[in-house]
Coordinates of C-alpha atoms in Angstrom, one line a residue:
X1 CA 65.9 -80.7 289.2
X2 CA 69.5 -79.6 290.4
X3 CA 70.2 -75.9 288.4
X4 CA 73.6 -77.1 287.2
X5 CA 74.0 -73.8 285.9
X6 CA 73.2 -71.7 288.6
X7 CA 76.1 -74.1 290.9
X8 CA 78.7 -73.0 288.5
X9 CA 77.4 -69.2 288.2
X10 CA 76.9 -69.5 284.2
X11 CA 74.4 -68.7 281.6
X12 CA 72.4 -71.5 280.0
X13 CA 73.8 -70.2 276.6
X14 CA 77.9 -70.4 278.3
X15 CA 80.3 -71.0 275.9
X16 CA 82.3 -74.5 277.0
X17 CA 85.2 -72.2 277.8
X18 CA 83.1 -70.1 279.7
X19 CA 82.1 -72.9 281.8
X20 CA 85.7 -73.8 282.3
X21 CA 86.9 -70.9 283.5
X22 CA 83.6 -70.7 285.9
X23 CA 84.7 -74.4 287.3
X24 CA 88.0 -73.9 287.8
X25 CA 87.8 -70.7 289.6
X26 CA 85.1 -72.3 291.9
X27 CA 87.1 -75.5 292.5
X28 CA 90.0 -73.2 293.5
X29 CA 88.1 -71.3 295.9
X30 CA 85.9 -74.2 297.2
X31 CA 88.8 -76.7 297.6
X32 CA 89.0 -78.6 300.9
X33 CA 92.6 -77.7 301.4
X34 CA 92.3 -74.3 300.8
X35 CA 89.0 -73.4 302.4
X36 CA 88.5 -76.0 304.4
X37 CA 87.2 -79.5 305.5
X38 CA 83.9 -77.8 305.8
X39 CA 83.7 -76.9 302.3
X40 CA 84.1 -80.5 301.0
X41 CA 80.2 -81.1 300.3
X42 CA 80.6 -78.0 298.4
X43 CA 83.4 -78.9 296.6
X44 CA 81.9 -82.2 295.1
X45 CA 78.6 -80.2 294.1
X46 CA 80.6 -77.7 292.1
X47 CA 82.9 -81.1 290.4
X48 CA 79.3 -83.1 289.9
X49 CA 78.0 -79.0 288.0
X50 CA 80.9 -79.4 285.9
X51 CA 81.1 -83.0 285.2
X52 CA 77.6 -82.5 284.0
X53 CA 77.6 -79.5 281.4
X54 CA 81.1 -80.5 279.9
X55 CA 79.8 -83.8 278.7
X56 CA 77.8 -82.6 275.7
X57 CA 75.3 -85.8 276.0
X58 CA 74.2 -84.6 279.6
X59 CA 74.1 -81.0 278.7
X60 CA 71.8 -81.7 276.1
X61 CA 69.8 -83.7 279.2
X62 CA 69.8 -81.0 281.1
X63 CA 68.6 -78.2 278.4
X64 CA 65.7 -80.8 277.8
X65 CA 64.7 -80.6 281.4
X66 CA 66.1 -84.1 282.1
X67 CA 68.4 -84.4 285.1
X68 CA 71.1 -87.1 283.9
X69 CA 72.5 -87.6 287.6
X70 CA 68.5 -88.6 289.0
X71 CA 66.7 -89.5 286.3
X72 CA 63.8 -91.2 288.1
X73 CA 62.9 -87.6 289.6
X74 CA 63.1 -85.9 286.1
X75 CA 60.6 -85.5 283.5
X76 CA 61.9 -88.1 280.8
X77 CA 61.6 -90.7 283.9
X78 CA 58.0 -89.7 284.1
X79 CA 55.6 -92.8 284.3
X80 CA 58.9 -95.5 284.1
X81 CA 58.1 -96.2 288.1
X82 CA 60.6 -96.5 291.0
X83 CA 63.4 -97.9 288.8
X84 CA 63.0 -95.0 286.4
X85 CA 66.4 -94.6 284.2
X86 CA 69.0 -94.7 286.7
X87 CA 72.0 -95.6 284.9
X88 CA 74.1 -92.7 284.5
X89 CA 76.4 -93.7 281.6
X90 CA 73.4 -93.6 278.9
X91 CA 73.5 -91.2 275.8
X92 CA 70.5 -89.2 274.2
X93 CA 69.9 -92.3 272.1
X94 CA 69.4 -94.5 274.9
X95 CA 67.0 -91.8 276.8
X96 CA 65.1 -91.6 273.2
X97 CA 65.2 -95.3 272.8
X98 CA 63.2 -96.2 275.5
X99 CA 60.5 -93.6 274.5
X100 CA 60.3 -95.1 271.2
X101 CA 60.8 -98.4 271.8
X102 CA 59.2 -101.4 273.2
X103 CA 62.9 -102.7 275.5
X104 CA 66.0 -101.6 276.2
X105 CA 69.1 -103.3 274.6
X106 CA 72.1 -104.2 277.5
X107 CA 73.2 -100.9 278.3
X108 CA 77.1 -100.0 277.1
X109 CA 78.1 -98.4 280.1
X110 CA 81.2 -99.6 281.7
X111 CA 82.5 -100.3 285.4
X112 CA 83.6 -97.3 287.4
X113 CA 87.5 -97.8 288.4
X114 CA 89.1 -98.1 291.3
X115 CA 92.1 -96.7 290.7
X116 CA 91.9 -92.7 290.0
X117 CA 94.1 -89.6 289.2
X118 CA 94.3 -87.8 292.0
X119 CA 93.5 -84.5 292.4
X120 CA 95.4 -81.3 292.1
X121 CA 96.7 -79.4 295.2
X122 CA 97.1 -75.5 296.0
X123 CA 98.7 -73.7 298.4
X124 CA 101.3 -70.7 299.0
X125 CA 104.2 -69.6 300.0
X126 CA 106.2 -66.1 301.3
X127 CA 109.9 -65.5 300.4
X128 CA 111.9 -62.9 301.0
X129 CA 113.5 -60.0 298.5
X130 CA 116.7 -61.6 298.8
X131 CA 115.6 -65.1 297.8
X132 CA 114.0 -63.5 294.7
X133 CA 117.2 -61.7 293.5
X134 CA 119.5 -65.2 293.5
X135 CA 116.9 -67.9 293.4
X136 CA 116.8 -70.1 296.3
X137 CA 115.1 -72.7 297.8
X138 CA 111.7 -73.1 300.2
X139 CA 109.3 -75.2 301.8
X140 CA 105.4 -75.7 302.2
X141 CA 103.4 -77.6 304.3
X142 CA 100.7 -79.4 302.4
X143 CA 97.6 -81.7 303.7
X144 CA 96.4 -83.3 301.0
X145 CA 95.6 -87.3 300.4
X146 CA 98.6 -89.7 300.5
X147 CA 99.1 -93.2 299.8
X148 CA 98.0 -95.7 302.8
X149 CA 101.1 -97.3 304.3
X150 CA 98.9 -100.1 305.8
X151 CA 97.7 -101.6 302.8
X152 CA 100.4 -99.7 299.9
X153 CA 97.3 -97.9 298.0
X154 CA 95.5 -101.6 297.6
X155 CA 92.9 -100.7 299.8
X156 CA 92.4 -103.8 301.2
X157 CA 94.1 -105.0 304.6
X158 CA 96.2 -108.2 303.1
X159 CA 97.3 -106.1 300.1
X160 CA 95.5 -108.8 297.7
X161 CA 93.4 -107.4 294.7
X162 CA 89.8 -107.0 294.3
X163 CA 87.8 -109.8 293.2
X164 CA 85.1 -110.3 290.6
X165 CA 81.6 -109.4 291.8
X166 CA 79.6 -112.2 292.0
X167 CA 76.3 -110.4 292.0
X168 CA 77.1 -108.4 288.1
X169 CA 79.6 -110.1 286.9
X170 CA 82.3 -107.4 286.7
X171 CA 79.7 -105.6 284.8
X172 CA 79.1 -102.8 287.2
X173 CA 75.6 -102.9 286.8
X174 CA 72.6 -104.0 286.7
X175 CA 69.6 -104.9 284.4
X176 CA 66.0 -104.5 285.6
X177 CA 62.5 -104.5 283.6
X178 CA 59.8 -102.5 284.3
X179 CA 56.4 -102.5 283.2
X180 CA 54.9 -99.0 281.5
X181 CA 52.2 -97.7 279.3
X182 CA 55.3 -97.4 276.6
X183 CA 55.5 -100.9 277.3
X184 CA 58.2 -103.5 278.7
X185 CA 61.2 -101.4 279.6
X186 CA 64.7 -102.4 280.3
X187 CA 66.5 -100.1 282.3
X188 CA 70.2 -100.4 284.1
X189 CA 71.7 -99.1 287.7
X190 CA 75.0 -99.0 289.5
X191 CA 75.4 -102.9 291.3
X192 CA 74.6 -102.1 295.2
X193 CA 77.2 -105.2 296.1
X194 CA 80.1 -103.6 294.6
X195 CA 79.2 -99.8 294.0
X196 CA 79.5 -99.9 289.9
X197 CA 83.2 -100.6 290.3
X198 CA 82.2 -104.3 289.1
X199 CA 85.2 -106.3 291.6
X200 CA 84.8 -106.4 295.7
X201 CA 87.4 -105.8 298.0
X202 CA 86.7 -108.8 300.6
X203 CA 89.0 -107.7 303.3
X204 CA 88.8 -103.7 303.4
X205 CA 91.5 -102.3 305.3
X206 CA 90.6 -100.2 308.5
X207 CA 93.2 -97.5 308.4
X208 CA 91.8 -96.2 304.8
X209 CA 88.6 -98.1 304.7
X210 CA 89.2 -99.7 301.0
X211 CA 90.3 -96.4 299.3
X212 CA 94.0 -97.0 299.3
X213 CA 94.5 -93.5 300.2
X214 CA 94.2 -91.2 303.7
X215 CA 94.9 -87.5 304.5
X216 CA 98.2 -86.5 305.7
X217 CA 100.3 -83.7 306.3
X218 CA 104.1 -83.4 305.1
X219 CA 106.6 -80.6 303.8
X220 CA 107.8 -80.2 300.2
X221 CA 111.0 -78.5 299.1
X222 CA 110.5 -75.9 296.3
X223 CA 112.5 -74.4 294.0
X224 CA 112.5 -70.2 293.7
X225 CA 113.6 -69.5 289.9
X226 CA 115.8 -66.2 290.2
X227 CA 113.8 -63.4 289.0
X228 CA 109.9 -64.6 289.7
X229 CA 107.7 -62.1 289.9
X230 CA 105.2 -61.6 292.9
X231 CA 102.0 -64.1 292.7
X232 CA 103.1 -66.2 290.5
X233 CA 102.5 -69.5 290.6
X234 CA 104.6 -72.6 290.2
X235 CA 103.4 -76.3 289.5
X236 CA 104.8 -79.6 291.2
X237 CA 104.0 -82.5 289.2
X238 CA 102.6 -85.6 290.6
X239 CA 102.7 -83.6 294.2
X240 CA 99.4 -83.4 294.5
X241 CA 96.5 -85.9 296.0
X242 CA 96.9 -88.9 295.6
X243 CA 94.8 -91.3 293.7
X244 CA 92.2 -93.8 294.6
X245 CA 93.7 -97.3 295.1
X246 CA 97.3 -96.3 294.5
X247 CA 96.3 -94.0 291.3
X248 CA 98.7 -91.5 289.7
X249 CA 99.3 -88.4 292.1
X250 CA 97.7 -84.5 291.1
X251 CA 99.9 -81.5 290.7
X252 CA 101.1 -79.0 293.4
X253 CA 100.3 -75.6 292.8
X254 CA 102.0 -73.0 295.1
X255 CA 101.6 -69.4 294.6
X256 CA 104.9 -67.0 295.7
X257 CA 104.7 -63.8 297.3
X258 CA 107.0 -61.4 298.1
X259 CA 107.5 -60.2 301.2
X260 CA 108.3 -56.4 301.4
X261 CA 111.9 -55.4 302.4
X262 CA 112.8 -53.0 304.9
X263 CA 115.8 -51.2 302.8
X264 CA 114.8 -52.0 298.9
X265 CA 112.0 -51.6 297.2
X266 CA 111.7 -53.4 293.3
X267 CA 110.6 -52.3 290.3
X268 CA 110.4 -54.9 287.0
X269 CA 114.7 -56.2 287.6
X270 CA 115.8 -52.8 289.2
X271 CA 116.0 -52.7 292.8
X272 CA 115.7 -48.4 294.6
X273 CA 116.6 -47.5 297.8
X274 CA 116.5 -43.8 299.4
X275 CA 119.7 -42.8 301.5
X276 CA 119.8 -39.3 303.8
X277 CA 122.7 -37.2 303.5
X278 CA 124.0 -34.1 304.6
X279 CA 124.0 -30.7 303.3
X280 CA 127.7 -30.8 303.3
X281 CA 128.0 -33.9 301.2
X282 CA 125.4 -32.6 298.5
X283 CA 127.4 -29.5 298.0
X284 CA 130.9 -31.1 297.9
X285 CA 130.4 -34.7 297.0
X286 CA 131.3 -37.5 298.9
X287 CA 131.9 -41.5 298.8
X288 CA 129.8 -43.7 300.6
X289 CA 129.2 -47.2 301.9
X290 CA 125.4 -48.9 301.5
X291 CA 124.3 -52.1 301.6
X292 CA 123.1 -54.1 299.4
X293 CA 122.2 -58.1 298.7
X294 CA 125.8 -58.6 297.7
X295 CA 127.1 -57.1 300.7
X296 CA 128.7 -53.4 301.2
X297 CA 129.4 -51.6 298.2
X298 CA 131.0 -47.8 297.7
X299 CA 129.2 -45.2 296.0
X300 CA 130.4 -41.7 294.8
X301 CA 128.0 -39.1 295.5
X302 CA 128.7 -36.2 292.8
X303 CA 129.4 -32.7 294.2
X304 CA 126.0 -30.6 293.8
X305 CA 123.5 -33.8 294.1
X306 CA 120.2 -32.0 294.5
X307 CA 117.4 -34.0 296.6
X308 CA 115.7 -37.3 294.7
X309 CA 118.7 -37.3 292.3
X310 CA 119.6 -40.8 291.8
X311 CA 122.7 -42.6 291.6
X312 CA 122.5 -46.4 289.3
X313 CA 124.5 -48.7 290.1
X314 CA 124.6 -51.3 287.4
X315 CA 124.4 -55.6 287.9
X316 CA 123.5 -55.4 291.6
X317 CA 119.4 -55.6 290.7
X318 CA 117.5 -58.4 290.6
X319 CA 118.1 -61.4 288.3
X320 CA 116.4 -61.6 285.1
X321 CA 114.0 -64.4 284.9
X322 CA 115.5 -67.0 283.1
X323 CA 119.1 -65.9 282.5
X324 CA 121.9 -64.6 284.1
X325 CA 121.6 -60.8 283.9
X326 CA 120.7 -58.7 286.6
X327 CA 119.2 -55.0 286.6
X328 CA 120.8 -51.9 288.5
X329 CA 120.3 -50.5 292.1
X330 CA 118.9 -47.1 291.7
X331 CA 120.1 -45.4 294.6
X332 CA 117.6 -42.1 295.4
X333 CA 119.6 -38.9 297.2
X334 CA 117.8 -37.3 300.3
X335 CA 119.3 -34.0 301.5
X336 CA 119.0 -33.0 304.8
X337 CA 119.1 -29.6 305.7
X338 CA 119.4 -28.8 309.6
X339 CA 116.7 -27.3 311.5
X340 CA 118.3 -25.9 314.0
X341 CA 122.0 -23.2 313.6
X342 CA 124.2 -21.7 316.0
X343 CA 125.3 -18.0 315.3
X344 CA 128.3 -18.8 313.7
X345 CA 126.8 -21.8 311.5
X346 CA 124.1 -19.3 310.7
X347 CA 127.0 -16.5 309.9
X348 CA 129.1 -18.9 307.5
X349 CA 126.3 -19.7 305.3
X350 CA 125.5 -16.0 305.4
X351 CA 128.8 -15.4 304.1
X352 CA 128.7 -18.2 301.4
X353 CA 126.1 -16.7 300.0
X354 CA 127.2 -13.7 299.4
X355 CA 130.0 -15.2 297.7
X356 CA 128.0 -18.1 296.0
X357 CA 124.2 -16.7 295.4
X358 CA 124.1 -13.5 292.9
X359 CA 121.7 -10.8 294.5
X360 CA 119.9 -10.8 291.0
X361 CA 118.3 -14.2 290.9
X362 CA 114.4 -14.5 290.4
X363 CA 112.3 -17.2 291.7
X364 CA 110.4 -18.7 288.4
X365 CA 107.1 -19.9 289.7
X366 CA 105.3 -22.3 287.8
X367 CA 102.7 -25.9 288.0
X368 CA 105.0 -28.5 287.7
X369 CA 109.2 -28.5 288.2
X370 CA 111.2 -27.9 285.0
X371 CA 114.2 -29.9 284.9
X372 CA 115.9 -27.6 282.0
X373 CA 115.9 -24.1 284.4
X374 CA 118.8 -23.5 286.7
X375 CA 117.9 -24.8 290.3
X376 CA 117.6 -21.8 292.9
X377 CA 121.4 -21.8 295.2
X378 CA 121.4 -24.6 297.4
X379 CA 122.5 -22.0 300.1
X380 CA 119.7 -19.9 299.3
X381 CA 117.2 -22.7 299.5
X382 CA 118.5 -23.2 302.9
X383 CA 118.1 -19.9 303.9
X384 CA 114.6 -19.8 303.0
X385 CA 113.9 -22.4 304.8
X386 CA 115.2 -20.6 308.1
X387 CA 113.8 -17.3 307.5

């Protein structure tokens, strides 16, 4: 008997949400167009799982030891013969009725159809910073089912409908009795002729081979909302698989990332960048030009910036998700000090700190920086850092 369970990576005591979660993580990971063709067998074991324990009927089949998808092999088809049970549509009452009775009423199951929601699609896509801070539009290339030109999703190559089945009527299936030591037993299966669908395509088309549908490759336009964070994901309706025999279309879903930028780096709505300046422009001040995604833009440094002070600049962040505000560029202050002084460069500073550095001050030594003590002289700094 197939360990439904074990496929989907559950307890036999998992909760029905429990199971959901398991199945859609699984159908994610196993689907063809994300992992691959060669994951498609795999794919349909982990939907056939699923399509088992969230029906409560064939749950309870299964917790009885009873396989509801091959009844024949499973212990409640035990002494019925080839035939066995092998309609899959039955309920616990109609497992419990043959036990416990001497014939089968017609069974109540119904034809499968032809026509099918498609399924749902995922892929991905990169953007870059910029595209994230004004919205902006992308593409992805998906290959996924789409509907067959050839015969316009009838699946048959003169476009005409299916037909009736003449062997079950339009039933779907079919009765057979069986003899047992229970007795005369009715018991039902899917109609070879036409596959349980219950009509017959006569003239099957040869580009999709009667499914209406074939795999194809094509690009679809997305929108990037303004303010989207990195891995999100954003649905498509109907942009997705199509459907069996012209059915309704899946979704699309495409997860964003971010691509890293060279000169910003973002936090929540607020966008930092690190500029290097020199010594000269920390102790005096100075106006600058940076860039920035709205092109360039002056900023005043103040006269005594000290390194990793920063400098906001309001509205030129990125674009709050869903409106039109914007957070602030938080512009971070390197100072460089030079390495290498000639005599009289060495002699000025020298003599500016004579005039600037009092010959009393004490360095305060302590674990972590405290931002309410007076910083050592900038000029005394750098002469530490020659000496």
């Amino acid at each position: 008997m197939t360990d439904y369970y074990k496929i989907l990576g559950v307890d036999s005591n998992a909760s029905d949400d429990e199971i959901r979660k398991a199945y859609r993580k699984l159908s994610r990971k196993y689907h063809p167009d994300i992992a691959g063709p060669e994951f498609e067998d795999k794919f349909k074991e982990v939907n056939a799982a699923y399509d088992v324990l969230s029906n409560p009927e064939k749950r309870k089949m299964v917790d009885m030891g009873v396989d509801p998808n091959n009844l024949s092999a499973s212990g409640a088809g035990a002494g019925a013969g080839a035939g066995g049970y092998a309609n899959m549509n039955m309920d616990m009452g109609d497992i419990l009725n043959q036990f416990f009775s001497g014939s089968f009423g017609t069974s109540t199951g119904s034809p499968i159809p032809r026509v099918n929601r498609g399924e749902d699609s995922l892929t991905e896509v990169k953007v870059d910073l910029k595209t994230v801070v004004f919205g902006g539009n992308a593409k992805v290339h998906v290959v996924t089912f789409g509907l067959c030109q050839d015969c316009a999703g009838k699946g048959s190559a003169d476009k005409s409908d299916p037909i009736t089945c003449p062997q079950c009527k339009g039933a779907g299936f079919v009765q057979r009795v069986t003899r047992t030591m229970f007795g005369q037993m009715m018991s039902s299966e899917p109609c070879r002729e036409c596959e349980g669908h219950g009509t017959i395509i006569k003239n099957v088309c040869p580009n999709c081979h009667g499914h209406g549908r074939i795999r194809t490759s094509r690009e679809i336009g997305i929108t990037i909302p303004a303010g989207i964070k990195d891995n999100s994901r954003l649905r498509l309706a109907s942009q997705g698989a199509v459907g069996e025999c012209g059915g309704p279309a899946g979704d699309l879903y495409v997860d964003v990332h971010i691509r890293e930028d060279k000169q910003f780096a973002r936090n929540l709505n607020d966008l930092h960048c690190w500029i290097d300046i020199p010594m000269t422009w920390a102790v005096l001040g100075h106006k600058v030009d940076i860039d920035t995604f709205d092109g360039k833009k002056s900023v005043e440094i103040p006269s005594g910036s000290q390194s990793e002070n920063t400098i906001s600049v309001p509205n030129l962040g990125v674009t709050v998700l869903g409106s039109k505000e914007r957070g602030n560029l938080v512009v971070h202050i390197l100072v460089n000090i030079p390495t290498k002084l000639s005599d009289e460069e060495r002699k000025l500073i020298e003599e500016f700190e004579k005039l600037h550095d009092g010959k009393d001050d004490v360095i305060v030594q302590r674990a972590i920086p405290d931002s309410t003590t007076n910083h050592k002289g900038f000029f005394s700094k750098l002469k530490d850092a020659f000496c």
